[in-house]
PDB file of C-alpha atoms in Angstrom:
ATOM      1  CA  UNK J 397     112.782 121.387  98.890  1.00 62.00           C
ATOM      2  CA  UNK J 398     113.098 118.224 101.135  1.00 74.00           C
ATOM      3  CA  UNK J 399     111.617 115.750 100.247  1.00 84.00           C
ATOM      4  CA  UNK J 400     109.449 114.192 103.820  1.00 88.00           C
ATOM      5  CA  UNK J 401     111.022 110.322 105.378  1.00 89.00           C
ATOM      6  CA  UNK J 402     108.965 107.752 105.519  1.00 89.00           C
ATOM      7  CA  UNK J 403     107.643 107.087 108.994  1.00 91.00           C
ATOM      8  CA  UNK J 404     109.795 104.534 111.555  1.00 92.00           C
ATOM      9  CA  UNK J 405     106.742 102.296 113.411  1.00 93.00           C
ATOM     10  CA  UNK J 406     108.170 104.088 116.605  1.00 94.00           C
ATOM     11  CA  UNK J 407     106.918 107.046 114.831  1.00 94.00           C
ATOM     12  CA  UNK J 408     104.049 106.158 113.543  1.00 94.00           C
ATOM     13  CA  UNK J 409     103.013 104.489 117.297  1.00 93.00           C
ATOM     14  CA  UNK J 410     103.954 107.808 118.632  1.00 93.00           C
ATOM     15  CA  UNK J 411     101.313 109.588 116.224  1.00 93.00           C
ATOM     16  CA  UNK J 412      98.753 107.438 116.949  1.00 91.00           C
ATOM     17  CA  UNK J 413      99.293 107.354 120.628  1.00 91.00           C
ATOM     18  CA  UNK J 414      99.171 111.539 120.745  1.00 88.00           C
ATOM     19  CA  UNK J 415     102.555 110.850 122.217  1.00 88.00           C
ATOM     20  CA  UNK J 416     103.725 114.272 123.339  1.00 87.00           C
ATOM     21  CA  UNK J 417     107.177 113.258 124.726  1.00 89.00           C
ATOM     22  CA  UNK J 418     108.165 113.213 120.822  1.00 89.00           C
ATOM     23  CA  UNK J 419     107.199 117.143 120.374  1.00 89.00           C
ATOM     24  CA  UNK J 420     110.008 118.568 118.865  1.00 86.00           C
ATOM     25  CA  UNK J 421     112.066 115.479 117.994  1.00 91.00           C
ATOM     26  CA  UNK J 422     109.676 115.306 114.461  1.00 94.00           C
ATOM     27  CA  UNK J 423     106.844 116.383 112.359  1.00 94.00           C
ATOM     28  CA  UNK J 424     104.455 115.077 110.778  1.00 94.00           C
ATOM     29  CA  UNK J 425     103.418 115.961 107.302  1.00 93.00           C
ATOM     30  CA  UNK J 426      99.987 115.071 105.616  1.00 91.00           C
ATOM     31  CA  UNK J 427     100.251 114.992 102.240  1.00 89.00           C
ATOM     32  CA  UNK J 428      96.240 114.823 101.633  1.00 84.00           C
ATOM     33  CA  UNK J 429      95.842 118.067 103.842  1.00 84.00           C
ATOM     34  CA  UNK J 430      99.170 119.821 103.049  1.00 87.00           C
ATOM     35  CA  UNK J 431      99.073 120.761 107.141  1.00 89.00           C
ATOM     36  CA  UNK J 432     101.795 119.280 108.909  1.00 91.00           C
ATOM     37  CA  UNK J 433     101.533 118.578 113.156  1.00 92.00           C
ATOM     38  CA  UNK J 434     103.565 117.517 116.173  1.00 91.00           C
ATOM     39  CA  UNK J 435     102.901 113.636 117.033  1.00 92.00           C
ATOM     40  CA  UNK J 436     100.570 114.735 119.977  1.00 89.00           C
ATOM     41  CA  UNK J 437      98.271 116.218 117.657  1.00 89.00           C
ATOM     42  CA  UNK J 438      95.094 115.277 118.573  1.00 82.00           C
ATOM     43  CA  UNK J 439      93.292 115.338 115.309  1.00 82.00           C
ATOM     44  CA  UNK J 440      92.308 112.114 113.555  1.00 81.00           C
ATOM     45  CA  UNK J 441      95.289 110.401 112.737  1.00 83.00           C
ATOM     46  CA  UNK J 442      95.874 110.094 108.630  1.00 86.00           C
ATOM     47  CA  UNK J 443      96.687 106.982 106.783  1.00 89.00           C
ATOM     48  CA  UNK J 444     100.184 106.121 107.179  1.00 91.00           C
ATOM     49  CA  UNK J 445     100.653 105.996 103.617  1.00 92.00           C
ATOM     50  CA  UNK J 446      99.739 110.068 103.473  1.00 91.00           C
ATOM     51  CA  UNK J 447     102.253 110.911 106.276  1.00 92.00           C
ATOM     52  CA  UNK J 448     106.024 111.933 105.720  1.00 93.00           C
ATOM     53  CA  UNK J 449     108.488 113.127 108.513  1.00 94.00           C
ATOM     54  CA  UNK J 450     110.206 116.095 109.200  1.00 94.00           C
ATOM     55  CA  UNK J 451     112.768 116.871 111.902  1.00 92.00           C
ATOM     56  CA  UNK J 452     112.627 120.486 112.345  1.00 90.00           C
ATOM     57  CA  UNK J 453     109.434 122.671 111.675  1.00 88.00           C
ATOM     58  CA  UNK J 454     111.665 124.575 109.285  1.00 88.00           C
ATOM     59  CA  UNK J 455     111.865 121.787 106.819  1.00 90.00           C
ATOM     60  CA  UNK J 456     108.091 121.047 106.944  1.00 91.00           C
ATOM     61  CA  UNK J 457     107.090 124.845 106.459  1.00 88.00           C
ATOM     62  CA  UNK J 458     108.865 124.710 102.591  1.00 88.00           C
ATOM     63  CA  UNK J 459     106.021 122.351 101.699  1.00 89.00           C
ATOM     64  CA  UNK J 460     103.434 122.601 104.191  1.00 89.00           C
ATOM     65  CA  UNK J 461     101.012 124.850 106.255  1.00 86.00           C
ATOM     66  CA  UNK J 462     101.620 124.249 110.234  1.00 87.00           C
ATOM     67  CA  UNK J 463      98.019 122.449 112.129  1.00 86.00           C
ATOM     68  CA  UNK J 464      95.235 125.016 112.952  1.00 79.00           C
ATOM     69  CA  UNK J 465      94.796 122.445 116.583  1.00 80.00           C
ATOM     70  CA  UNK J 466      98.166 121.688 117.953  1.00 85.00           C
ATOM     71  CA  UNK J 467      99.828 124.865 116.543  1.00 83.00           C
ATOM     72  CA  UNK J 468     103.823 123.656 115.678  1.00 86.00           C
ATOM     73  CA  UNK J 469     105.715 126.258 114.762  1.00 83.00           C
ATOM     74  CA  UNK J 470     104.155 128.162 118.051  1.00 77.00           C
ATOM     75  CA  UNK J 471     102.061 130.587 115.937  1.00 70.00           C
ATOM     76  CA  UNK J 472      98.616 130.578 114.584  1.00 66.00           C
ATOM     77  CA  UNK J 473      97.724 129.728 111.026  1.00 67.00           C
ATOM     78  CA  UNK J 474      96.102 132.869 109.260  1.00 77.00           C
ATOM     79  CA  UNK J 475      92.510 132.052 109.194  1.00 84.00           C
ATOM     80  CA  UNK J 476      92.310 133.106 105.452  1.00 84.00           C
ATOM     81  CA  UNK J 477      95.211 130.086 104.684  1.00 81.00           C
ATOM     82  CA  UNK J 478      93.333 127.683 106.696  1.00 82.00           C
ATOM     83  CA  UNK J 479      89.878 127.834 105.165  1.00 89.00           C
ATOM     84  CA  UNK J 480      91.348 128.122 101.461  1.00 87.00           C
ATOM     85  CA  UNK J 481      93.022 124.846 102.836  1.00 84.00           C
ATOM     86  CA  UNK J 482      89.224 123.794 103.542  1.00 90.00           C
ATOM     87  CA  UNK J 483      87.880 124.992 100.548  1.00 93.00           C
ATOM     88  CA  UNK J 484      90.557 122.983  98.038  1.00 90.00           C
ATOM     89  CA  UNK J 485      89.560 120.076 100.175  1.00 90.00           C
ATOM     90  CA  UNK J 486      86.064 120.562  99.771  1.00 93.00           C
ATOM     91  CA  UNK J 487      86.629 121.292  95.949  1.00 94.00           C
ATOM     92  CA  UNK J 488      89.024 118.289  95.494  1.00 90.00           C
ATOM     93  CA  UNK J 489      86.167 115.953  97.415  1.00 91.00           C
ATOM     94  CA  UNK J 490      82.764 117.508  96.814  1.00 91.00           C
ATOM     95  CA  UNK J 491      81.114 114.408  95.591  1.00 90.00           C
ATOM     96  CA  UNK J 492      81.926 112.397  98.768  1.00 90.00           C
ATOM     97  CA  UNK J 493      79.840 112.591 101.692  1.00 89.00           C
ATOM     98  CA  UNK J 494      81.247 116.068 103.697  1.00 91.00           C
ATOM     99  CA  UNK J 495      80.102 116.554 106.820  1.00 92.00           C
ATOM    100  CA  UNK J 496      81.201 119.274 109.247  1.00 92.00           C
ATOM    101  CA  UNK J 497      82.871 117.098 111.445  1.00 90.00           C
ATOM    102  CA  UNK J 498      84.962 115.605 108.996  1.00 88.00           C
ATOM    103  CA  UNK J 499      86.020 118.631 107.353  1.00 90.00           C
ATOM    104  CA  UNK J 500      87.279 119.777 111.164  1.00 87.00           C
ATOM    105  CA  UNK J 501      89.183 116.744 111.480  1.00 81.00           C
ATOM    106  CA  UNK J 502      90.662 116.633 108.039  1.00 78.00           C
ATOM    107  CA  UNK J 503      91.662 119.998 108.271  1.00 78.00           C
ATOM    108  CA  UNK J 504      92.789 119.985 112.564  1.00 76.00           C
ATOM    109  CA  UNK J 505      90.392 122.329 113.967  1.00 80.00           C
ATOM    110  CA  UNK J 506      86.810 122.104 115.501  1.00 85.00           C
ATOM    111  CA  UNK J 507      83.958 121.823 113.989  1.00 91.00           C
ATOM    112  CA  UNK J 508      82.369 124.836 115.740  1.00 92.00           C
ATOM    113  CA  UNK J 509      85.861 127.126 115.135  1.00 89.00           C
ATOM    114  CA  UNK J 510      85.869 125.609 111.461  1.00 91.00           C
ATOM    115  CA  UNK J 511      81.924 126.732 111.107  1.00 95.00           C
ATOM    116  CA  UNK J 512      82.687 130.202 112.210  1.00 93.00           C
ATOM    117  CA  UNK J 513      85.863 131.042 110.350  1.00 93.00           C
ATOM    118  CA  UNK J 514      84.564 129.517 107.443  1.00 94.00           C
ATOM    119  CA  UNK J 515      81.628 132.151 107.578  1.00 95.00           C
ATOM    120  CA  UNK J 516      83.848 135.325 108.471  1.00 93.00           C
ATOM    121  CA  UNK J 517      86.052 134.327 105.353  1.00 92.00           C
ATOM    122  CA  UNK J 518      83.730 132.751 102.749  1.00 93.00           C
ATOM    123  CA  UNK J 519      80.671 134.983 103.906  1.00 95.00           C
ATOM    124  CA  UNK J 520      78.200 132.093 103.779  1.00 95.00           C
ATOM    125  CA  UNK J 521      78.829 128.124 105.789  1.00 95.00           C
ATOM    126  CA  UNK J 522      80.739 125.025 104.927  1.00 96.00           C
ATOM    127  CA  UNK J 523      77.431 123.783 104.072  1.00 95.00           C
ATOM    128  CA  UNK J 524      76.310 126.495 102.192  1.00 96.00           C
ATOM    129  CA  UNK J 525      79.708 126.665 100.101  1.00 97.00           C
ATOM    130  CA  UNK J 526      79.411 123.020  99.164  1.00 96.00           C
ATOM    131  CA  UNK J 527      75.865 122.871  98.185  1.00 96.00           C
ATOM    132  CA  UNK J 528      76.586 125.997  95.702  1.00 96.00           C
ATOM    133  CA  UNK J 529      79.871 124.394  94.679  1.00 96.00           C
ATOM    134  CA  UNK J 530      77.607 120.876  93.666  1.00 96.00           C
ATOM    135  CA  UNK J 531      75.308 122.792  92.021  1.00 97.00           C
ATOM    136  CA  UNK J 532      77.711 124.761  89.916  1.00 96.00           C
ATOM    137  CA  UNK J 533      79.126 121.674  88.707  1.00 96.00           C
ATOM    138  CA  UNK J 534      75.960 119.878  88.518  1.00 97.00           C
ATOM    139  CA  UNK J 535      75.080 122.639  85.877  1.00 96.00           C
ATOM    140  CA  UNK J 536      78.399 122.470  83.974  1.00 95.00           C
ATOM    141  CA  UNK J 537      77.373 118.456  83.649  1.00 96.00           C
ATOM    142  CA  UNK J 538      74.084 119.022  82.614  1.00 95.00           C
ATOM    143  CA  UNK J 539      75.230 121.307  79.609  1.00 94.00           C
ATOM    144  CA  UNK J 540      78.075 119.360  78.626  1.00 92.00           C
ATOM    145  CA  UNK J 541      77.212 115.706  79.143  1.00 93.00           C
ATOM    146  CA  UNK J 542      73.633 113.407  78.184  1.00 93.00           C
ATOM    147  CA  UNK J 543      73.722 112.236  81.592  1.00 95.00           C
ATOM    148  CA  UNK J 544      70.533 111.565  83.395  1.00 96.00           C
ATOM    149  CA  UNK J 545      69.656 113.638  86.464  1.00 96.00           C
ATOM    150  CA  UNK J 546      70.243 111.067  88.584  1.00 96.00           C
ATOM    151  CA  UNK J 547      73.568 110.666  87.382  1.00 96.00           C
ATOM    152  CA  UNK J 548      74.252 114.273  87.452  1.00 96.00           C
ATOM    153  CA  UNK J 549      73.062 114.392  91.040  1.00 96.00           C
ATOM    154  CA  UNK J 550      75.435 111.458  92.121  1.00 95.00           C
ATOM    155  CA  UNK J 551      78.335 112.928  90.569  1.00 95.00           C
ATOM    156  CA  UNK J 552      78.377 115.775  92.871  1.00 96.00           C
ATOM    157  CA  UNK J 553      77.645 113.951  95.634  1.00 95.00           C
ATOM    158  CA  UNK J 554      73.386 114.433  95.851  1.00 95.00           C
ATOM    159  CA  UNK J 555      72.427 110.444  95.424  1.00 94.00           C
ATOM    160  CA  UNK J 556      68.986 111.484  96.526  1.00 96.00           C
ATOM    161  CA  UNK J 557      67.648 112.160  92.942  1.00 96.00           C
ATOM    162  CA  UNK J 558      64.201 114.052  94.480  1.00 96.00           C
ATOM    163  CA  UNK J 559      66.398 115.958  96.517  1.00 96.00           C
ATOM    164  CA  UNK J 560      69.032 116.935  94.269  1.00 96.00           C
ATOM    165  CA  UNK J 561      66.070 118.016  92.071  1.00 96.00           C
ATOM    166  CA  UNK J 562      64.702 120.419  94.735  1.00 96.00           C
ATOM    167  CA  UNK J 563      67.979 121.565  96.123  1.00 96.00           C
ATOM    168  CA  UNK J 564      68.670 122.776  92.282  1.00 96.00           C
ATOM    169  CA  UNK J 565      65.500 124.407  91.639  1.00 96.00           C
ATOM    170  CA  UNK J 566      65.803 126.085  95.333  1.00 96.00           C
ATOM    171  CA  UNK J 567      69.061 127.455  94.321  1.00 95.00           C
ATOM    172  CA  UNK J 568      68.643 128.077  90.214  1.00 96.00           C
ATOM    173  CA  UNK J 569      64.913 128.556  89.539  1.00 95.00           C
ATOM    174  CA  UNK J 570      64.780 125.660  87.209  1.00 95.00           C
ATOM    175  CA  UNK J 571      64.645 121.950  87.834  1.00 95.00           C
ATOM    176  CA  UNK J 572      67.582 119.816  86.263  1.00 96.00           C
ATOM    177  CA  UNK J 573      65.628 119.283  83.353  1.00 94.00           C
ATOM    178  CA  UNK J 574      64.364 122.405  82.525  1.00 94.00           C
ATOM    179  CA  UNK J 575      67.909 123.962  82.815  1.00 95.00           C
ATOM    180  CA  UNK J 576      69.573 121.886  80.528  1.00 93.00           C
ATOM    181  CA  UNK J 577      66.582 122.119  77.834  1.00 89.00           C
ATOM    182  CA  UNK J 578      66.739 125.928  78.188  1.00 89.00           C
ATOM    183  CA  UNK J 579      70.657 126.155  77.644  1.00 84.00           C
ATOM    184  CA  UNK J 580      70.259 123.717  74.808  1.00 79.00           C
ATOM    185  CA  UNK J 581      68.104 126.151  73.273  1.00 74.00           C
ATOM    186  CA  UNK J 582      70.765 129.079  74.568  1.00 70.00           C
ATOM    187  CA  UNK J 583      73.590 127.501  72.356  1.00 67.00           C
ATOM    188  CA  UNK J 584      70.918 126.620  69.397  1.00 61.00           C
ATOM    189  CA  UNK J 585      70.200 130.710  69.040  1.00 55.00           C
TER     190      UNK J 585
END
């Protein structure tokens, strides 16, 4: 596999500018997203230190998934693909601040299309997915680790201790607390 050039600052201009006159002449590769796009994309643009260049779609497709938005190999990514591209995002990132919006850009599609695809292939929301994915590893912490709830919560990504607390009982019957406690008596039996 080929390894991606660096980006020229005509390049890189060209990116940020949405410059469509350099469709076809090179690719861009995001190395954060794994989704590669023609210079006019017009998603947010990446750090230049996450780009790499490619001068034929060909090259790009060996090591990366072609843009949801600006389409560059002419055909549409399968929707499955795309969202598990959201979903290692979301994974990789959970305890940063996700909002819909972000995801969509991060991943080149709208936020409504993302919202809607996301549902048909995960059965449930964006949202949804990530609050169940915090909570699942807010669970693993609390049986594992002695940190406080807090701590737990701001791990994976709920700062807002009193919410954190509900959100967990809403979704496991139990508060923080009382989970751990009962698990600790679990592995005691």
């Amino acid at each position: 596999m080929q390894e991606p050039a660096p980006a020229t600052d005509e390049q890189w201009q060209a990116i940020l500018n949405n410059d469509a006159s350099y469709n076809g002449q090179f690719y861009y590769a995001v190395k954060s997203t794994g989704i590669f796009c023609y210079p006019s994309c017009k998603s947010k643009p990446p750090k230049r230190e996450n780009i790499g260049i490619y001068y034929s779609a060909e090259q790009a497709l060996t090591r990366y998934r072609p843009c949801k938005r600006c389409k560059p190999t002419g055909q549409r990514l399968p929707d499955e693909e795309w969202i598990a591209v959201v979903t290692e995002y979301i994974e990789r990132n959970y305890g940063e601040n996700l909002k819909l919006e972000h995801l969509a850009n991060i991943c080149h599609g709208t936020p409504y299309h993302l919202h809607r695809t996301f549902k048909k292939v995960k059965g449930m929301t964006p949202a949804a997915f990530i609050q169940q994915f915090r909570i699942d590893n807010a669970k693993d912490l609390l049986r594992r680790t002695d940190k406080t709830v807090a701590e737990v919560g701001e791990c994976v990504g709920l700062p807002n201790t009193p919410y954190f607390i509900t959100l967990f009982k809403k979704m496991t019957g139990y508060t923080p607390e009382s989970y751990r406690k009962r698990h600790k008596q679990h592995a005691n039996l």
